[in-house]
Short mmCIF file of C-alpha atoms and ligand atoms in Angstrom, two decimals:
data_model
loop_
_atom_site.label_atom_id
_atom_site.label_comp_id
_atom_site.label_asym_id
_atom_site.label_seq_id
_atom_site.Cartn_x
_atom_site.Cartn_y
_atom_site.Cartn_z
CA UNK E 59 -27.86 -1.26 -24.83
CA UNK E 60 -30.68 -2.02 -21.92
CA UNK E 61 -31.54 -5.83 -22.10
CA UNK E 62 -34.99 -6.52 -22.89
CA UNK E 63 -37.35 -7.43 -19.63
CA UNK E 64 -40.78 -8.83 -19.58
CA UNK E 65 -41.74 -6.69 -16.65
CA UNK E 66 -42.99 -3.17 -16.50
CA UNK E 67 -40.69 -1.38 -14.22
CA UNK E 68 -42.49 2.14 -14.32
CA UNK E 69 -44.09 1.39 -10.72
CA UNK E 70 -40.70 1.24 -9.18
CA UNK E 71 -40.19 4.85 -8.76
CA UNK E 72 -44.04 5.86 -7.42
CA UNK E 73 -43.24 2.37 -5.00
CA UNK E 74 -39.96 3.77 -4.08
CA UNK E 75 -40.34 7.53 -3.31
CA UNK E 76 -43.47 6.18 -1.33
CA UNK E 77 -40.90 3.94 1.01
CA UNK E 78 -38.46 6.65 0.71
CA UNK E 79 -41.03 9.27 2.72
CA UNK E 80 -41.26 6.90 5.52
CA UNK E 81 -38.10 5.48 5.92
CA UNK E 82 -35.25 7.61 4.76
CA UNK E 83 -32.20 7.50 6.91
CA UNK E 84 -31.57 10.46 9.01
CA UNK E 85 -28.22 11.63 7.93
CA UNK E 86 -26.33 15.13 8.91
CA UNK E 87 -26.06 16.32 5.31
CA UNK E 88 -29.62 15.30 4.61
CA UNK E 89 -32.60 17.82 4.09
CA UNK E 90 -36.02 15.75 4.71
CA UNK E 91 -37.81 14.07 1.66
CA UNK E 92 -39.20 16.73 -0.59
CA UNK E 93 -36.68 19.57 0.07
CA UNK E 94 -33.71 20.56 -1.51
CA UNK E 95 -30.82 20.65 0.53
CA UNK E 96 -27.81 23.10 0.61
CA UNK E 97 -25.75 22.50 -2.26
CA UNK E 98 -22.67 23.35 -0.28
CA UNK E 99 -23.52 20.30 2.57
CA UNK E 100 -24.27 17.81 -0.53
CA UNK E 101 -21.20 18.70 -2.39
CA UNK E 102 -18.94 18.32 0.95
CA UNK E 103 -20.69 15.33 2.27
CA UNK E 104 -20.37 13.41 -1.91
CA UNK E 105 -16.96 14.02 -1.67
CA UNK E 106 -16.60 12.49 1.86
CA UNK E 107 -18.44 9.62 0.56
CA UNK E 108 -16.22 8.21 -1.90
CA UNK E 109 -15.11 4.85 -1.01
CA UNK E 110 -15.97 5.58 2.64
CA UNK E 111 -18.64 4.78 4.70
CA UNK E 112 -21.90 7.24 5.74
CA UNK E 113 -21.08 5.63 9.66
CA UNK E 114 -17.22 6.94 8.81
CA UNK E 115 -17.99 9.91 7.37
CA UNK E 116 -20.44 11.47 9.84
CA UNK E 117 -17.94 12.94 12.42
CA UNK E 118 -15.86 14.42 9.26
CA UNK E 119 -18.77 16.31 7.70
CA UNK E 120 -20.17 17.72 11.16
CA UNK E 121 -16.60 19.01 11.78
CA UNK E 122 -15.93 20.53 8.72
CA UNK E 123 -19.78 22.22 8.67
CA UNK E 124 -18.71 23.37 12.06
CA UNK E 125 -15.31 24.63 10.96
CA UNK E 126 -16.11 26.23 7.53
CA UNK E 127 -19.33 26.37 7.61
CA UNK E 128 -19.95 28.11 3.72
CA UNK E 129 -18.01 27.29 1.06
CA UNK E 130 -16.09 30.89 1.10
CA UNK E 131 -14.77 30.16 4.57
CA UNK E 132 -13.62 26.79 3.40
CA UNK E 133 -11.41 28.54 0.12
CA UNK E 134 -10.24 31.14 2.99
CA UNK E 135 -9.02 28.06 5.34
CA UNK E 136 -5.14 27.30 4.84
CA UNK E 137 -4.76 24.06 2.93
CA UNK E 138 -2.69 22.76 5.50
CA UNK E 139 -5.72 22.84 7.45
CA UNK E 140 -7.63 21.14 5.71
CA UNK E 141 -5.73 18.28 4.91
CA UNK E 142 -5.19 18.08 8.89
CA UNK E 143 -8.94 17.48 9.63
CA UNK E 144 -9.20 15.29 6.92
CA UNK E 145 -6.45 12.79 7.90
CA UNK E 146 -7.95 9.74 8.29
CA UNK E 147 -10.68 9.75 5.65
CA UNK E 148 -8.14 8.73 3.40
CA UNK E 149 -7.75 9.03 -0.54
CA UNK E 150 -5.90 12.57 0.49
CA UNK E 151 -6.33 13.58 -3.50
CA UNK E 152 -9.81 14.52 -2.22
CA UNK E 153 -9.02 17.38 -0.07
CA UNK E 154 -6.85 18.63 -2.01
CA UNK E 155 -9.42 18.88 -4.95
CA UNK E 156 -11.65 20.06 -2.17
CA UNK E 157 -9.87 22.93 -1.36
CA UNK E 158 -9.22 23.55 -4.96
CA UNK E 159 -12.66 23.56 -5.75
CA UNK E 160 -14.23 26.01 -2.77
CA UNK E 161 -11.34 28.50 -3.87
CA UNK E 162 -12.86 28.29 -7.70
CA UNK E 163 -16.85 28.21 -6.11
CA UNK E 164 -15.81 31.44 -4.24
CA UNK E 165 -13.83 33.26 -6.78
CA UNK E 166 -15.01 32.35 -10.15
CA UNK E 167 -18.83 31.80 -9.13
CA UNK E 168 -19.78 33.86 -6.33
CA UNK E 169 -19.68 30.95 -4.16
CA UNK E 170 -23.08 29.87 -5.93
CA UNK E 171 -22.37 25.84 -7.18
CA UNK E 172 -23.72 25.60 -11.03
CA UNK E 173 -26.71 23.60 -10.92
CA UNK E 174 -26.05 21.40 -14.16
CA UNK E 175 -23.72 18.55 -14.58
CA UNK E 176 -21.35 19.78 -17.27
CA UNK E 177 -20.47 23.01 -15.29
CA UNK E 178 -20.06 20.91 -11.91
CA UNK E 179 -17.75 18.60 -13.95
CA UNK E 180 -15.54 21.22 -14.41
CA UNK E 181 -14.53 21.71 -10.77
CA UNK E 182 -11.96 19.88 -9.19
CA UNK E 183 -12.53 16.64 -7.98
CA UNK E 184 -16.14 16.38 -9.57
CA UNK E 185 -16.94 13.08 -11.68
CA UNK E 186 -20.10 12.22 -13.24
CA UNK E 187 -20.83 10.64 -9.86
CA UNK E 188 -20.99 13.78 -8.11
CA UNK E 189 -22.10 16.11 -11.04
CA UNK E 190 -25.11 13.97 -11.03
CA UNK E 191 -25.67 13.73 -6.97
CA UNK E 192 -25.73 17.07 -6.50
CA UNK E 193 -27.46 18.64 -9.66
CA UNK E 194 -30.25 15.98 -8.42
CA UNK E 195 -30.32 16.20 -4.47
CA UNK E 196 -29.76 20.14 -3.91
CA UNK E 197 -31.29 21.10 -6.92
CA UNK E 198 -33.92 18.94 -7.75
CA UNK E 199 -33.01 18.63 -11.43
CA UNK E 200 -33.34 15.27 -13.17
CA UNK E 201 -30.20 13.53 -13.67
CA UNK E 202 -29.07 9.99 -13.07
CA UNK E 203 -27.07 9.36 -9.93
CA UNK E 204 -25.39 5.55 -9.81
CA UNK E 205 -23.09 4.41 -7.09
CA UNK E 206 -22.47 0.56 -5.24
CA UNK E 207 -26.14 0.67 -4.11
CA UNK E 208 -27.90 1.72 -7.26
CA UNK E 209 -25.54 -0.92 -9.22
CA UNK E 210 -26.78 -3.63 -7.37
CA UNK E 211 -30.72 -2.41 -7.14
CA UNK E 212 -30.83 -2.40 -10.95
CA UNK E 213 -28.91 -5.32 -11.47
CA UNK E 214 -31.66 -7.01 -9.21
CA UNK E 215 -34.35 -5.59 -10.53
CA UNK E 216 -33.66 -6.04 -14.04
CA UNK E 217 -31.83 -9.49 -13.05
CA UNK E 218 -28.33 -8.39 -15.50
CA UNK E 219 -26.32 -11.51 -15.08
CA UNK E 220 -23.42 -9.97 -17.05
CA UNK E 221 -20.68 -9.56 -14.34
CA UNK E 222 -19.49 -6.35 -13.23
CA UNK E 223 -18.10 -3.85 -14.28
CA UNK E 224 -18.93 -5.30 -18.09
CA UNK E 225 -22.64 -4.26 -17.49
CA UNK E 226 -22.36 -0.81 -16.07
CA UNK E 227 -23.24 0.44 -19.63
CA UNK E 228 -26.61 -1.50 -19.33
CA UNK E 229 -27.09 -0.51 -15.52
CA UNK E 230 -26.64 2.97 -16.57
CA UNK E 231 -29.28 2.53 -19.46
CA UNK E 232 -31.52 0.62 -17.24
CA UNK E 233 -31.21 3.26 -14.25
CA UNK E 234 -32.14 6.27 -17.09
CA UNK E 235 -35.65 4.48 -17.54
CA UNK E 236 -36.52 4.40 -13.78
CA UNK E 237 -35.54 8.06 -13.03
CA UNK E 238 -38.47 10.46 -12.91
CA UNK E 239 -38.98 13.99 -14.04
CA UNK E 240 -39.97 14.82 -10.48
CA UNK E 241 -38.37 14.50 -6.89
CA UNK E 242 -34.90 13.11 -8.91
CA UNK E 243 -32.79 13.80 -5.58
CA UNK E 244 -35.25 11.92 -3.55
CA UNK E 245 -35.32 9.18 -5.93
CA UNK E 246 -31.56 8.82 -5.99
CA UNK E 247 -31.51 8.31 -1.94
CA UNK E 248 -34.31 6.26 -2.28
CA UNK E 249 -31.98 4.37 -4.08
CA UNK E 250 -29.50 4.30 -1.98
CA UNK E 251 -30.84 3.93 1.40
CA UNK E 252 -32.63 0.28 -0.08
CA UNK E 253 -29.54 -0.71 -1.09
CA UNK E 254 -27.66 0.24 1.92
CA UNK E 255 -30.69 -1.00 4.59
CA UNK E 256 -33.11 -3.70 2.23
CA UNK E 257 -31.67 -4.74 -1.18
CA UNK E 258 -28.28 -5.36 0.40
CA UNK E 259 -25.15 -6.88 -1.03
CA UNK E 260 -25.67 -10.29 0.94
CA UNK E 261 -29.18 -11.83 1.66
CA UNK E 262 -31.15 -8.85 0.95
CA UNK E 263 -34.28 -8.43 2.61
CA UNK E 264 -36.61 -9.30 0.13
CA UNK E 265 -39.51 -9.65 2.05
CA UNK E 266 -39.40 -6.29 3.96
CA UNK E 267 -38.51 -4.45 -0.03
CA UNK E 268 -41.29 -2.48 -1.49
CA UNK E 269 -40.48 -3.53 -4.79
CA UNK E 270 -40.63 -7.27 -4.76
CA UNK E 271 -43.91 -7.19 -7.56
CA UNK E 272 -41.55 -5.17 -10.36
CA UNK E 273 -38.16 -7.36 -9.45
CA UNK E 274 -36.79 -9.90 -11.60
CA UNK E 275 -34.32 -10.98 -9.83
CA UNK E 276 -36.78 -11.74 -6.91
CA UNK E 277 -39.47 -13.47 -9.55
CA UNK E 278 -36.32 -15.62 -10.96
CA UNK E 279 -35.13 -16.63 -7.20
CA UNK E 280 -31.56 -15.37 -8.02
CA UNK E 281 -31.05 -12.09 -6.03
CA UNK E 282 -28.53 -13.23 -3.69
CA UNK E 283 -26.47 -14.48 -6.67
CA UNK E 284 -26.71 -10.95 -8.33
CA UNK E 285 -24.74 -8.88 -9.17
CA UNK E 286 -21.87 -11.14 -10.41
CA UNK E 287 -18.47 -9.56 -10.70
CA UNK E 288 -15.53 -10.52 -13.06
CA UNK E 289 -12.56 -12.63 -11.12
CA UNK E 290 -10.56 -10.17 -9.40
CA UNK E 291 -6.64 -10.31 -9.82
CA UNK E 292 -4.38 -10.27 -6.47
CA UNK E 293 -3.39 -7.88 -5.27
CA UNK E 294 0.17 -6.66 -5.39
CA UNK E 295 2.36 -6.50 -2.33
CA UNK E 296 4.51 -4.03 -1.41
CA UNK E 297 7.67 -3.44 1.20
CA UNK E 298 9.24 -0.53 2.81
CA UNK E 299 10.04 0.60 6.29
CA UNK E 300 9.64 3.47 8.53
CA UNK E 301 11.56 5.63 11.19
CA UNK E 302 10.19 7.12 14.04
CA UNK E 303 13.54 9.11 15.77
CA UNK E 304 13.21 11.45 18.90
CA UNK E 305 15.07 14.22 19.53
CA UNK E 306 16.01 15.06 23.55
CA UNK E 307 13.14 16.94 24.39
CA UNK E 308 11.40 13.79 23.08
CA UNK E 309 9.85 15.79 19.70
CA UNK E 310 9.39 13.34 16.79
CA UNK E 311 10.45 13.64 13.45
CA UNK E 312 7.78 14.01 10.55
CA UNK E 313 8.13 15.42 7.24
CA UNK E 314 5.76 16.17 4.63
CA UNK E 315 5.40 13.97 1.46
CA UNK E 316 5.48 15.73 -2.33
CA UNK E 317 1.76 17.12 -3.20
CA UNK E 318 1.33 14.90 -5.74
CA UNK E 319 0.80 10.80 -5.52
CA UNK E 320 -0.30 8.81 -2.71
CA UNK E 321 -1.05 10.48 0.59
CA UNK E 322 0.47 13.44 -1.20
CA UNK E 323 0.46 16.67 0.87
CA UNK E 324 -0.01 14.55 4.55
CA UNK E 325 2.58 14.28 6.50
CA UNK E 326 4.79 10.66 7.51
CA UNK E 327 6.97 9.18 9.45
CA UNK E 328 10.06 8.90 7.53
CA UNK E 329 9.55 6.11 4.88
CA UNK E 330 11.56 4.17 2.47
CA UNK E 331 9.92 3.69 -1.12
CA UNK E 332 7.58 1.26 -1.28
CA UNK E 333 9.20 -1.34 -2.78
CA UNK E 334 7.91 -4.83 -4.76
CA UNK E 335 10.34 -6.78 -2.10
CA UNK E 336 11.41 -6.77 1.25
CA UNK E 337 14.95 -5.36 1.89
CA UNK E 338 17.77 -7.23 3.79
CA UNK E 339 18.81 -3.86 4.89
CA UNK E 340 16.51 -0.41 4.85
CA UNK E 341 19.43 1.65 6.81
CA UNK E 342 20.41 3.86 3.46
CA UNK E 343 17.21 5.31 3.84
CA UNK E 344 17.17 6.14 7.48
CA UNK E 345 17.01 10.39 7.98
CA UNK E 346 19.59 10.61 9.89
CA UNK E 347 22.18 8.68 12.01
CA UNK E 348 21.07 7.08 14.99
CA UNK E 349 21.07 3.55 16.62
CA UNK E 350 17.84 1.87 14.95
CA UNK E 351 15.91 -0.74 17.03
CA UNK E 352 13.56 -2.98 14.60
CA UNK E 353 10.21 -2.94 16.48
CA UNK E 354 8.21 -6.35 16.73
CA UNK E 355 5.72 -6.64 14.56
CA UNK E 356 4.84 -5.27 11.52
CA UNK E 357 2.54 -2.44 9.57
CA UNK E 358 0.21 -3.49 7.37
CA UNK E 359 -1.84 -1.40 4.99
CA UNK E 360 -4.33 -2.38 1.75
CA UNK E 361 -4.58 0.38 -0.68
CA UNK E 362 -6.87 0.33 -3.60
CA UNK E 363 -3.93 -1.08 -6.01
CA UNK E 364 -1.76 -2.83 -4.06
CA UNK E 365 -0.86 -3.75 0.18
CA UNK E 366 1.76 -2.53 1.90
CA UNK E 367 4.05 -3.64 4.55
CA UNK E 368 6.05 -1.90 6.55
CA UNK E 369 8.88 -2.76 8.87
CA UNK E 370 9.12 0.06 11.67
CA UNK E 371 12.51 1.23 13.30
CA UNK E 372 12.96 3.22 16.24
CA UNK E 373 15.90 6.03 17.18
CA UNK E 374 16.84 8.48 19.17
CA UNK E 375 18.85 12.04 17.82
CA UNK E 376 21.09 13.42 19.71
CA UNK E 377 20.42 17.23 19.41
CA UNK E 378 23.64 17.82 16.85
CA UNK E 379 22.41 15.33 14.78
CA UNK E 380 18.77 16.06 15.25
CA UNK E 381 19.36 19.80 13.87
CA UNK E 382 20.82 18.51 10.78
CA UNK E 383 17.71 16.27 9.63
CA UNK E 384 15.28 18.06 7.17
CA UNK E 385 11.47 17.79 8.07
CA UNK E 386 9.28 19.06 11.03
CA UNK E 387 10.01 18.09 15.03
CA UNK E 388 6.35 17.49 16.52
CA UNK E 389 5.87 17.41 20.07
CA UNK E 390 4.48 13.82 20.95
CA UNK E 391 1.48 15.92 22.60
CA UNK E 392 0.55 17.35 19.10
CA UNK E 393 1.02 14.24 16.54
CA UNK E 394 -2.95 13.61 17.09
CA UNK E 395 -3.84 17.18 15.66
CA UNK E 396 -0.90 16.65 12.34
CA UNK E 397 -2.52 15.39 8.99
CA UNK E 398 -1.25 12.08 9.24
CA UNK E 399 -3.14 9.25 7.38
CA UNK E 400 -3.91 5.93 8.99
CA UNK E 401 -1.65 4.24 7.68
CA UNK E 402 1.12 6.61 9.44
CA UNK E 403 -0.91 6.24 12.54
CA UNK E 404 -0.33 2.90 12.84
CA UNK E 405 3.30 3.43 12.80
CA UNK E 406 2.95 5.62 15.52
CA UNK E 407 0.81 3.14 17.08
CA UNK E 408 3.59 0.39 16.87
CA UNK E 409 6.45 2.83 18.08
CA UNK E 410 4.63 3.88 20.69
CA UNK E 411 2.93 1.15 21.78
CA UNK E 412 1.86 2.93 25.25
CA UNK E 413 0.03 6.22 23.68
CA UNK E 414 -3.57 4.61 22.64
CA UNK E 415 -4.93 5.34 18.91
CA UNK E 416 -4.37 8.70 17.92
CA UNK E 417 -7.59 9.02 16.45
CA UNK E 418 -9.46 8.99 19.69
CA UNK E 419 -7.13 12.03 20.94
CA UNK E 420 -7.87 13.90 17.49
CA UNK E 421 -10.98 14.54 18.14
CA UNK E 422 -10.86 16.82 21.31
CA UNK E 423 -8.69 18.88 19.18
S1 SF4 T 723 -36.96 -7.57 -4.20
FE1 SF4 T 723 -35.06 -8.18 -3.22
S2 SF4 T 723 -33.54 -8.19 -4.85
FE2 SF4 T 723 -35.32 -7.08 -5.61
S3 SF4 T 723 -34.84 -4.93 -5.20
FE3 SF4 T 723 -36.02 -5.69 -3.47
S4 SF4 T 723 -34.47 -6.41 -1.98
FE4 SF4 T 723 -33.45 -6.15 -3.95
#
């Protein structure tokens, strides 16, 4: 249930939309305030946005626009593909749900996207989030969308000193009231862009916000304090180790982890489990037999649930022994262009300490 608050919020979204059409943030998937933008380029660009950054996510959603540029060509692309000029992004479970979803878009709905939320939910990798985003930004419709930003903007203005996540219900209630019939999508990045540029998560810019006269928060003096958030608990930590082996012609080893799980579908560097302990001795796990050379220094990695830490080892196959060894020999000239996730390419990084970040090479691919 929505708390009860003295102040009338129904000038917020006239105040906002009127900020909105002089200061949105020009952003590659973005049509300008007022038009609806192509449901395709919303769709790919929410996806890219979960739990990573618009400044991340920019060079992604050009290249894949470039690449695929309708949603038919992206359900004709190999997956394989896919999850190759994704690696990086993280949270690989996303382009696989990607992919899933243009090949149902294309098949089962003549590569239109429905235009209501419980349709949308029905595709792969489409939450309420996302249902919401794009039934409101490419098709105008009124729905509710609430991510980090909107959180905190309604917890401000409605000053909810319940910590978080206990008072999403009542953000969620509170958010309802302030969207409007009209211009939904533009009030949603309205939204969005104050929370990301003006109402943001330390010292917001108060004085530069257009809604200062309808914010509680602001009238109570508390809006840095807000929102509060329950104690996290520590993270776990996990162990586990790695092997990068070379064959003669100096190809390394990779093979491709199971589709489902964590980084499922990318490739590795041969990896132990991930275990809740370091081991005295990771050699049962090596791929194959070879003389293994600890490397100095260590991997480290924070996942949502838990950190990792990884020891790396170093080899070299003789070719007898390298034909044995299940998985895929990559010339070292090609590793950049592999769907290998960051966390792999900082094994690389540590193996071969004289190569430079792959990432920089990917992109010339
Ligand atoms: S007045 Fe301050 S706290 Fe309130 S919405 Fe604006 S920036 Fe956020």
């Amino acid at each position: 249930m929505a708390a009860k608050s003295k102040t009338d919020h129904r000038p917020v979204a006239p105040a906002l939309l009127r900020w909105y059409d002089k200061h949105a943030r020009v952003l590659p998937w973005r049509s300008r305030p007022g038009e609806h933008a192509d449901p395709y380029a919303v769709w790919l660009s929410e996806i890219m946005l979960q739990q990573t950054t618009v400044a991340t996510v920019g060079k992604y959603f050009r290249d894949f626009m470039q690449r695929w540029p309708t949603v038919e060509q992206l359900a004709a692309a190999p997956i394989d593909d896919v999850m190759k000029r994704w690696a990086g992004l993280g949270y690989y479970s996303r382009a696989r749900n990607l992919h899933a979803c243009a090949v149902m878009v294309a098949h089962d709905y003549n590569g239109q996207f429905p235009d209501d939320e419980a349709a949308l939910q029905k595709l792969p990798g489409i939450g309420p989030y996302t249902a919401a985003a794009i039934t409101a930004i490419a098709f105008g419709k009124r729905a509710t969308v609430i991510d980090g930003n909107v959180d905190r903007v309604v917890t401000r203005l409605f000053a909810i000193e319940m910590p978080l996540p206990l008072s999403k219900p009542e953000i969620r209630a509170q958010a309802e009231t302030l969207t409007p019939d009209k211009r939904a999508g533009d009030f949603a990045q309205a939204m969005m862009d104050l929370g990301a540029t003006i109402c943001t998560p330390k010292s917001p810019s108060c004085n530069r916000c257009p809604l200062t006269e309808v914010c509680d928060a602001y009238a109570q003096g508390i809006a840095d304090t807000l929102p509060r958030r329950a104690p996290k608990k520590p993270r776990p930590v996990r162990h586990g180790a790695c092997f990068f082996v070379t064959r003669p012609d100096g190809a390394v080893l990779l093979r491709k982890r199971v589709a489902k799980g964590l980084l499922g579908g990318m490739m590795e560097v041969p990896t132990t489990p991930w275990l809740d302990a370091a081991a005295e001795d990771y050699s049962e796990f090596a791929p194959l037999k070879a003389k293994w050379k600890k490397r100095m220094g260590l991997v480290e990695h924070t996942f949502t649930h838990f950190h990792l830490i990884l020891t790396v080892f170093v080899g070299a196959a003789g070719a007898k022994e390298a034909a044995k060894a299940g998985g895929v020999w990559t010339a070292q000239d090609e590793l950049a262009g592999e769907a290998l996730p960051s966390l792999m390419r900082k094994v690389v990084a540590l193996a071969m300490p004289d190569e430079g970040p792959l990432f920089s090479k990917q992109s010339k691919k």
